[in-house]
């Protein structure tokens, strides 16, 4: 009613009277609520305001005999109503520009309700039902309004799903394959990714609070206290740009706020698993608040056995702290400064055990070890020290918003790795924690339209500039090779392989450094031609240079002085690229979005400086052209949310890593010329029969993926018959690594509302079909299909805001690999954790 009255320049007495009546009713309701809240403390002999008003309304003719309480209340209501009505009349009489921002209050029941309004009667207390906003397009939007494939989770839903770190996301995001090899993260989304992790960037970019974290050794960290986590599927070449050809994982941590709050979580489980974290936020001044987030995780190794000729396996330990300060010197200005330190030690995926040997390994006396058991001659250890400082300055002007991001990260890492994965003294790899490091800094400027921008009713835009600098170095990494001739236990096999082995132990120190400088500019705009039709155009221009700062080796034979340095020439490569994007969005109804998009993304070329006896080799830039058609729907008055997308990717010059002592050194890079990828994925959240079964929710998601190399000849491989390295591979038609044809998850949860709180029962299953870890798709590189069954029982005691959760993970004890490493001696595996269970406690206040 009020909204319609805005359209007229004057207010009639009748309209003013109606406004008084509506306002009076609202004030009466407010007073009744206030009185009801105090009713328990009232004197029973005296009538309450609520009782008196009800009597007076029922007998209006008896107004002269009404009590003084009613007269007093009526006079107060009348005066308040007159004042509010007068203010309302002034607002109604305002110009259209002034009244534009006034709230619209629907009056009456004749207008159709939206799905959100209709669903309010079915509002669920289940933690899997939530409205999520995301920043997938560098602005805050409802996830159902974003025309791209993105899966997002709030802190509550992450806790309900048992997701505590980046690696756990694989269980709830079909198409995401998150593993690790040699202590590094290896990530694929929809068949896009890379297994090149040494001096190569991941193809799925990790962002924390909008800042790019480039080092794959530090990404598998605990979340700590987060606001939400977003997984963007497919190339993100325009807005995220650098190395996001496979997608992006965006972690948004909680900012300190004006209200003090503290959250504590601790858990204990099998293998003496102890995980704890705390978050506290404290307002210091009206405009200043600080927060502290910390975690400490420790557990026994779930592998049995020994390392370093009899020493026990070390415990896994990780810890971190993040300090944030938020200063709001003005209503339209926010400055957030963050600093975090992360440390980790243990074996992690550096513990790779030879579970299936090649003929060369057999000739040297290697026998496969049973699952979850490791006996190694060398030490196995991994250490990580990660320091990051970053900040965000936001200023909201009348016509646009401005955001400035800056970061500095310094990561040092060290480790010991048994290169043959056996108790035989064949080969070991090591580097001190101070000798392998990366130092990165970045800056980004974003200018974004807002609600007051010119033509904001039909035009949204964002533009920005980006800078990135990084230098990574090893000084040195050390490779120790034993006296292999003396270790031969089966000379007949060696004779069949027609290969000679060194008869002297050697120590090789490898030095190398790689520098990156990158600059980019980007813009994206969305034009809404009508309420139901929009067009998005975007583009990103990038200029990146990578250069080998130095590369040299030194060999020392047993009993002899070091050889002269073997120095390789420096080199550099520059990549200039433009990544465009086009997207069409159609909204035939309020809760339905259809979209179709085309975009391009580029991952820049690089060098491998971990080489033994040849100069660092260059790999070409990887280019992906992506086509996607999708739908986002909210159905049945909000009881069903169903999203689906089909996609097709043309991937050129995939960056591939291969490990062999006979291939230029320990590690080499190469390009697979072309690949084609297509598929479809879908996810749904369903409130099941809410009128019959309160708070029963089914979550489901699945993906079909066809990912194949179409041009990959002259490829590095281990011979199917001898296991010896050669470059004769023809992998045309082979399945891309870590790309299962089918994957998905299904879960069901039920929340029982009790007088003291709530009880939550939930179970879920994740499934995946077989996939391969080597491009040659050899049987030794296959991961069989498997299923992960998980369940939990959770009780929330509302009065203390305390939740107790009994959980079980991998209840069927599925055996699968996080990511094997293949060397000349066989398949070295690190298996994921077997069945685990425990108790978790959350306290919020």
PDB file of C-alpha atoms in Angstrom, residues 14-187:
ATOM      1  CA  UNK A  14      -8.011   9.000   4.243  1.00  0.00           C
ATOM      2  CA  UNK A  15      -4.540   7.807   3.375  1.00  0.00           C
ATOM      3  CA  UNK A  16      -3.142   9.545   6.444  1.00  0.00           C
ATOM      4  CA  UNK A  17      -5.856   7.949   8.596  1.00  0.00           C
ATOM      5  CA  UNK A  18      -5.068   4.508   7.116  1.00  0.00           C
ATOM      6  CA  UNK A  19      -1.427   5.052   7.884  1.00  0.00           C
ATOM      7  CA  UNK A  20      -2.342   5.857  11.511  1.00  0.00           C
ATOM      8  CA  UNK A  21      -4.437   2.697  11.822  1.00  0.00           C
ATOM      9  CA  UNK A  22      -1.690   0.468  10.394  1.00  0.00           C
ATOM     10  CA  UNK A  23       0.921   2.090  12.597  1.00  0.00           C
ATOM     11  CA  UNK A  24      -1.290   1.793  15.686  1.00  0.00           C
ATOM     12  CA  UNK A  25      -1.789  -1.913  15.109  1.00  0.00           C
ATOM     13  CA  UNK A  26       1.982  -2.374  14.732  1.00  0.00           C
ATOM     14  CA  UNK A  27       2.671  -0.516  17.983  1.00  0.00           C
ATOM     15  CA  UNK A  28       0.027  -2.532  19.838  1.00  0.00           C
ATOM     16  CA  UNK A  29       1.704  -5.742  18.639  1.00  0.00           C
ATOM     17  CA  UNK A  30       5.073  -4.498  19.856  1.00  0.00           C
ATOM     18  CA  UNK A  31       3.664  -3.601  23.284  1.00  0.00           C
ATOM     19  CA  UNK A  32       1.915  -6.954  23.576  1.00  0.00           C
ATOM     20  CA  UNK A  33       5.148  -8.790  22.882  1.00  0.00           C
ATOM     21  CA  UNK A  34       6.920  -6.691  25.486  1.00  0.00           C
ATOM     22  CA  UNK A  35       4.209  -7.328  28.033  1.00  0.00           C
ATOM     23  CA  UNK A  36       4.173 -11.053  27.327  1.00  0.00           C
ATOM     24  CA  UNK A  37       7.901 -11.236  27.915  1.00  0.00           C
ATOM     25  CA  UNK A  38       7.440  -9.752  31.405  1.00  0.00           C
ATOM     26  CA  UNK A  39       4.250 -11.631  32.261  1.00  0.00           C
ATOM     27  CA  UNK A  40       6.034 -14.198  34.415  1.00  0.00           C
ATOM     28  CA  UNK A  41       7.181 -11.462  36.825  1.00  0.00           C
ATOM     29  CA  UNK A  42       3.873  -9.588  36.958  1.00  0.00           C
ATOM     30  CA  UNK A  43       1.508  -9.442  39.945  1.00  0.00           C
ATOM     31  CA  UNK A  44      -1.336 -11.908  39.254  1.00  0.00           C
ATOM     32  CA  UNK A  45      -3.821  -9.630  40.997  1.00  0.00           C
ATOM     33  CA  UNK A  46      -3.345  -6.824  38.519  1.00  0.00           C
ATOM     34  CA  UNK A  47      -4.528  -7.157  34.892  1.00  0.00           C
ATOM     35  CA  UNK A  48      -1.770  -7.017  32.333  1.00  0.00           C
ATOM     36  CA  UNK A  49      -1.850  -4.633  29.398  1.00  0.00           C
ATOM     37  CA  UNK A  50      -2.615  -7.609  27.156  1.00  0.00           C
ATOM     38  CA  UNK A  51      -5.635  -8.634  29.251  1.00  0.00           C
ATOM     39  CA  UNK A  52      -6.958  -5.082  29.482  1.00  0.00           C
ATOM     40  CA  UNK A  53      -6.610  -4.433  25.758  1.00  0.00           C
ATOM     41  CA  UNK A  54      -8.404  -7.668  24.903  1.00  0.00           C
ATOM     42  CA  UNK A  55     -11.291  -6.777  27.233  1.00  0.00           C
ATOM     43  CA  UNK A  56     -11.478  -3.253  25.841  1.00  0.00           C
ATOM     44  CA  UNK A  57     -11.472  -4.406  22.256  1.00  0.00           C
ATOM     45  CA  UNK A  58     -14.229  -6.912  23.012  1.00  0.00           C
ATOM     46  CA  UNK A  59     -16.380  -4.140  24.663  1.00  0.00           C
ATOM     47  CA  UNK A  60     -15.700  -0.924  22.719  1.00  0.00           C
ATOM     48  CA  UNK A  61     -18.909   0.742  23.919  1.00  0.00           C
ATOM     49  CA  UNK A  62     -17.706   0.650  27.496  1.00  0.00           C
ATOM     50  CA  UNK A  63     -14.766   2.944  26.812  1.00  0.00           C
ATOM     51  CA  UNK A  64     -15.717   5.470  29.543  1.00  0.00           C
ATOM     52  CA  UNK A  65     -15.539   2.653  32.107  1.00  0.00           C
ATOM     53  CA  UNK A  66     -12.182   1.354  30.822  1.00  0.00           C
ATOM     54  CA  UNK A  67      -9.395   1.115  33.283  1.00  0.00           C
ATOM     55  CA  UNK A  68      -6.799   3.784  33.644  1.00  0.00           C
ATOM     56  CA  UNK A  69      -4.200   1.374  32.423  1.00  0.00           C
ATOM     57  CA  UNK A  70      -5.949   1.122  29.091  1.00  0.00           C
ATOM     58  CA  UNK A  71      -6.473   4.871  28.834  1.00  0.00           C
ATOM     59  CA  UNK A  72      -2.811   5.468  29.523  1.00  0.00           C
ATOM     60  CA  UNK A  73      -1.720   2.840  27.016  1.00  0.00           C
ATOM     61  CA  UNK A  74      -4.197   4.134  24.441  1.00  0.00           C
ATOM     62  CA  UNK A  75      -2.945   7.668  24.814  1.00  0.00           C
ATOM     63  CA  UNK A  76       0.661   6.509  24.389  1.00  0.00           C
ATOM     64  CA  UNK A  77      -0.289   4.490  21.330  1.00  0.00           C
ATOM     65  CA  UNK A  78      -2.211   7.400  19.876  1.00  0.00           C
ATOM     66  CA  UNK A  79       0.624   9.850  20.333  1.00  0.00           C
ATOM     67  CA  UNK A  80       3.136   7.404  18.856  1.00  0.00           C
ATOM     68  CA  UNK A  81       0.835   6.618  15.972  1.00  0.00           C
ATOM     69  CA  UNK A  82       0.304  10.309  15.225  1.00  0.00           C
ATOM     70  CA  UNK A  83       4.052  10.910  15.247  1.00  0.00           C
ATOM     71  CA  UNK A  84       4.885   7.908  13.033  1.00  0.00           C
ATOM     72  CA  UNK A  85       2.001   8.734  10.670  1.00  0.00           C
ATOM     73  CA  UNK A  86       3.268  12.285  10.311  1.00  0.00           C
ATOM     74  CA  UNK A  87       6.759  11.003   9.537  1.00  0.00           C
ATOM     75  CA  UNK A  88       5.290   8.484   7.112  1.00  0.00           C
ATOM     76  CA  UNK A  89       3.329  11.239   5.378  1.00  0.00           C
ATOM     77  CA  UNK A  90       6.524  13.228   4.923  1.00  0.00           C
ATOM     78  CA  UNK A  91       8.208  10.161   3.463  1.00  0.00           C
ATOM     79  CA  UNK A  92       5.280   9.486   1.182  1.00  0.00           C
ATOM     80  CA  UNK A  93       5.388  13.077  -0.029  1.00  0.00           C
ATOM     81  CA  UNK A  94       9.093  12.776  -0.878  1.00  0.00           C
ATOM     82  CA  UNK A  95      10.366  12.835  -4.438  1.00  0.00           C
ATOM     83  CA  UNK A  96      10.689   9.520  -6.334  1.00  0.00           C
ATOM     84  CA  UNK A  97      14.469   9.667  -6.014  1.00  0.00           C
ATOM     85  CA  UNK A  98      14.233  10.003  -2.226  1.00  0.00           C
ATOM     86  CA  UNK A  99      11.579   7.357  -1.774  1.00  0.00           C
ATOM     87  CA  UNK A 100      13.379   4.827  -3.942  1.00  0.00           C
ATOM     88  CA  UNK A 101      15.352   3.370  -1.056  1.00  0.00           C
ATOM     89  CA  UNK A 102      12.453   3.056   1.374  1.00  0.00           C
ATOM     90  CA  UNK A 103      11.519  -0.466   2.416  1.00  0.00           C
ATOM     91  CA  UNK A 104       8.492  -1.920   0.678  1.00  0.00           C
ATOM     92  CA  UNK A 105       6.149  -3.601   3.139  1.00  0.00           C
ATOM     93  CA  UNK A 106       3.575  -5.894   1.479  1.00  0.00           C
ATOM     94  CA  UNK A 107       0.089  -5.438   2.924  1.00  0.00           C
ATOM     95  CA  UNK A 108      -2.717  -7.927   2.361  1.00  0.00           C
ATOM     96  CA  UNK A 109      -2.649 -11.485   1.075  1.00  0.00           C
ATOM     97  CA  UNK A 110      -3.698 -11.182  -2.534  1.00  0.00           C
ATOM     98  CA  UNK A 111      -0.226 -11.071  -4.082  1.00  0.00           C
ATOM     99  CA  UNK A 112       1.462 -14.416  -4.861  1.00  0.00           C
ATOM    100  CA  UNK A 113       4.272 -15.349  -2.501  1.00  0.00           C
ATOM    101  CA  UNK A 114       7.776 -16.037  -3.704  1.00  0.00           C
ATOM    102  CA  UNK A 115       9.311 -19.432  -3.089  1.00  0.00           C
ATOM    103  CA  UNK A 116      11.344 -18.003  -0.219  1.00  0.00           C
ATOM    104  CA  UNK A 117       8.186 -16.669   1.455  1.00  0.00           C
ATOM    105  CA  UNK A 118       6.262 -19.863   0.818  1.00  0.00           C
ATOM    106  CA  UNK A 119       9.125 -21.937   2.124  1.00  0.00           C
ATOM    107  CA  UNK A 120       9.227 -20.000   5.367  1.00  0.00           C
ATOM    108  CA  UNK A 121       6.440 -22.171   6.697  1.00  0.00           C
ATOM    109  CA  UNK A 122       8.752 -25.125   6.096  1.00  0.00           C
ATOM    110  CA  UNK A 123      11.828 -23.439   7.516  1.00  0.00           C
ATOM    111  CA  UNK A 124      14.237 -26.171   8.563  1.00  0.00           C
ATOM    112  CA  UNK A 125      16.629 -26.386  11.476  1.00  0.00           C
ATOM    113  CA  UNK A 126      18.753 -28.817   9.484  1.00  0.00           C
ATOM    114  CA  UNK A 127      22.303 -27.536   9.005  1.00  0.00           C
ATOM    115  CA  UNK A 128      22.338 -28.584   5.347  1.00  0.00           C
ATOM    116  CA  UNK A 129      19.556 -26.078   4.568  1.00  0.00           C
ATOM    117  CA  UNK A 130      20.929 -22.587   4.202  1.00  0.00           C
ATOM    118  CA  UNK A 131      21.048 -19.536   2.003  1.00  0.00           C
ATOM    119  CA  UNK A 132      24.621 -19.041   0.785  1.00  0.00           C
ATOM    120  CA  UNK A 133      26.181 -15.941  -0.713  1.00  0.00           C
ATOM    121  CA  UNK A 134      29.385 -16.235  -2.718  1.00  0.00           C
ATOM    122  CA  UNK A 135      32.006 -13.971  -4.285  1.00  0.00           C
ATOM    123  CA  UNK A 136      32.589 -16.130  -7.363  1.00  0.00           C
ATOM    124  CA  UNK A 137      32.258 -12.994  -9.528  1.00  0.00           C
ATOM    125  CA  UNK A 138      34.174 -10.704  -7.132  1.00  0.00           C
ATOM    126  CA  UNK A 139      30.911  -9.350  -5.693  1.00  0.00           C
ATOM    127  CA  UNK A 140      28.528 -10.696  -3.062  1.00  0.00           C
ATOM    128  CA  UNK A 141      25.701 -12.661  -4.695  1.00  0.00           C
ATOM    129  CA  UNK A 142      23.297 -15.448  -3.844  1.00  0.00           C
ATOM    130  CA  UNK A 143      24.745 -18.696  -5.146  1.00  0.00           C
ATOM    131  CA  UNK A 144      21.558 -19.365  -7.130  1.00  0.00           C
ATOM    132  CA  UNK A 145      22.038 -16.110  -9.057  1.00  0.00           C
ATOM    133  CA  UNK A 146      25.589 -16.825 -10.218  1.00  0.00           C
ATOM    134  CA  UNK A 147      25.745 -18.070 -13.845  1.00  0.00           C
ATOM    135  CA  UNK A 148      28.548 -20.586 -13.385  1.00  0.00           C
ATOM    136  CA  UNK A 149      29.164 -23.897 -11.619  1.00  0.00           C
ATOM    137  CA  UNK A 150      30.050 -23.203  -8.013  1.00  0.00           C
ATOM    138  CA  UNK A 151      29.593 -25.301  -4.884  1.00  0.00           C
ATOM    139  CA  UNK A 152      29.722 -23.501  -1.559  1.00  0.00           C
ATOM    140  CA  UNK A 153      29.557 -24.447   2.099  1.00  0.00           C
ATOM    141  CA  UNK A 154      29.097 -22.395   5.234  1.00  0.00           C
ATOM    142  CA  UNK A 155      30.998 -23.163   8.419  1.00  0.00           C
ATOM    143  CA  UNK A 156      27.938 -25.015   9.774  1.00  0.00           C
ATOM    144  CA  UNK A 157      27.510 -27.222   6.720  1.00  0.00           C
ATOM    145  CA  UNK A 158      31.249 -27.980   6.620  1.00  0.00           C
ATOM    146  CA  UNK A 159      31.063 -29.114  10.224  1.00  0.00           C
ATOM    147  CA  UNK A 160      27.953 -31.198   9.527  1.00  0.00           C
ATOM    148  CA  UNK A 161      29.707 -32.858   6.574  1.00  0.00           C
ATOM    149  CA  UNK A 162      32.883 -33.552   8.559  1.00  0.00           C
ATOM    150  CA  UNK A 163      35.043 -31.352   6.306  1.00  0.00           C
ATOM    151  CA  UNK A 164      37.985 -29.896   8.214  1.00  0.00           C
ATOM    152  CA  UNK A 165      40.531 -29.124   5.498  1.00  0.00           C
ATOM    153  CA  UNK A 166      40.843 -28.575   1.756  1.00  0.00           C
ATOM    154  CA  UNK A 167      41.506 -32.238   1.045  1.00  0.00           C
ATOM    155  CA  UNK A 168      38.202 -33.297   2.657  1.00  0.00           C
ATOM    156  CA  UNK A 169      36.270 -31.293   0.047  1.00  0.00           C
ATOM    157  CA  UNK A 170      36.636 -34.207  -2.375  1.00  0.00           C
ATOM    158  CA  UNK A 171      34.022 -36.120  -0.344  1.00  0.00           C
ATOM    159  CA  UNK A 172      31.324 -33.506  -0.982  1.00  0.00           C
ATOM    160  CA  UNK A 173      32.262 -32.052  -4.409  1.00  0.00           C
ATOM    161  CA  UNK A 174      31.928 -34.539  -7.302  1.00  0.00           C
ATOM    162  CA  UNK A 175      34.460 -33.922 -10.050  1.00  0.00           C
ATOM    163  CA  UNK A 176      37.040 -32.712  -7.519  1.00  0.00           C
ATOM    164  CA  UNK A 177      40.008 -35.069  -7.144  1.00  0.00           C
ATOM    165  CA  UNK A 178      42.252 -33.847  -4.343  1.00  0.00           C
ATOM    166  CA  UNK A 179      45.313 -35.978  -3.607  1.00  0.00           C
ATOM    167  CA  UNK A 180      48.965 -35.603  -2.840  1.00  0.00           C
ATOM    168  CA  UNK A 181      52.354 -36.910  -3.875  1.00  0.00           C
ATOM    169  CA  UNK A 182      55.709 -36.396  -2.194  1.00  0.00           C
ATOM    170  CA  UNK A 183      54.222 -33.887   0.234  1.00  0.00           C
ATOM    171  CA  UNK A 184      52.595 -31.751  -2.488  1.00  0.00           C
ATOM    172  CA  UNK A 185      48.917 -31.272  -3.303  1.00  0.00           C
ATOM    173  CA  UNK A 186      47.692 -32.527  -6.691  1.00  0.00           C
ATOM    174  CA  UNK A 187      44.243 -31.200  -7.617  1.00  0.00           C
TER     175      UNK A 187
END
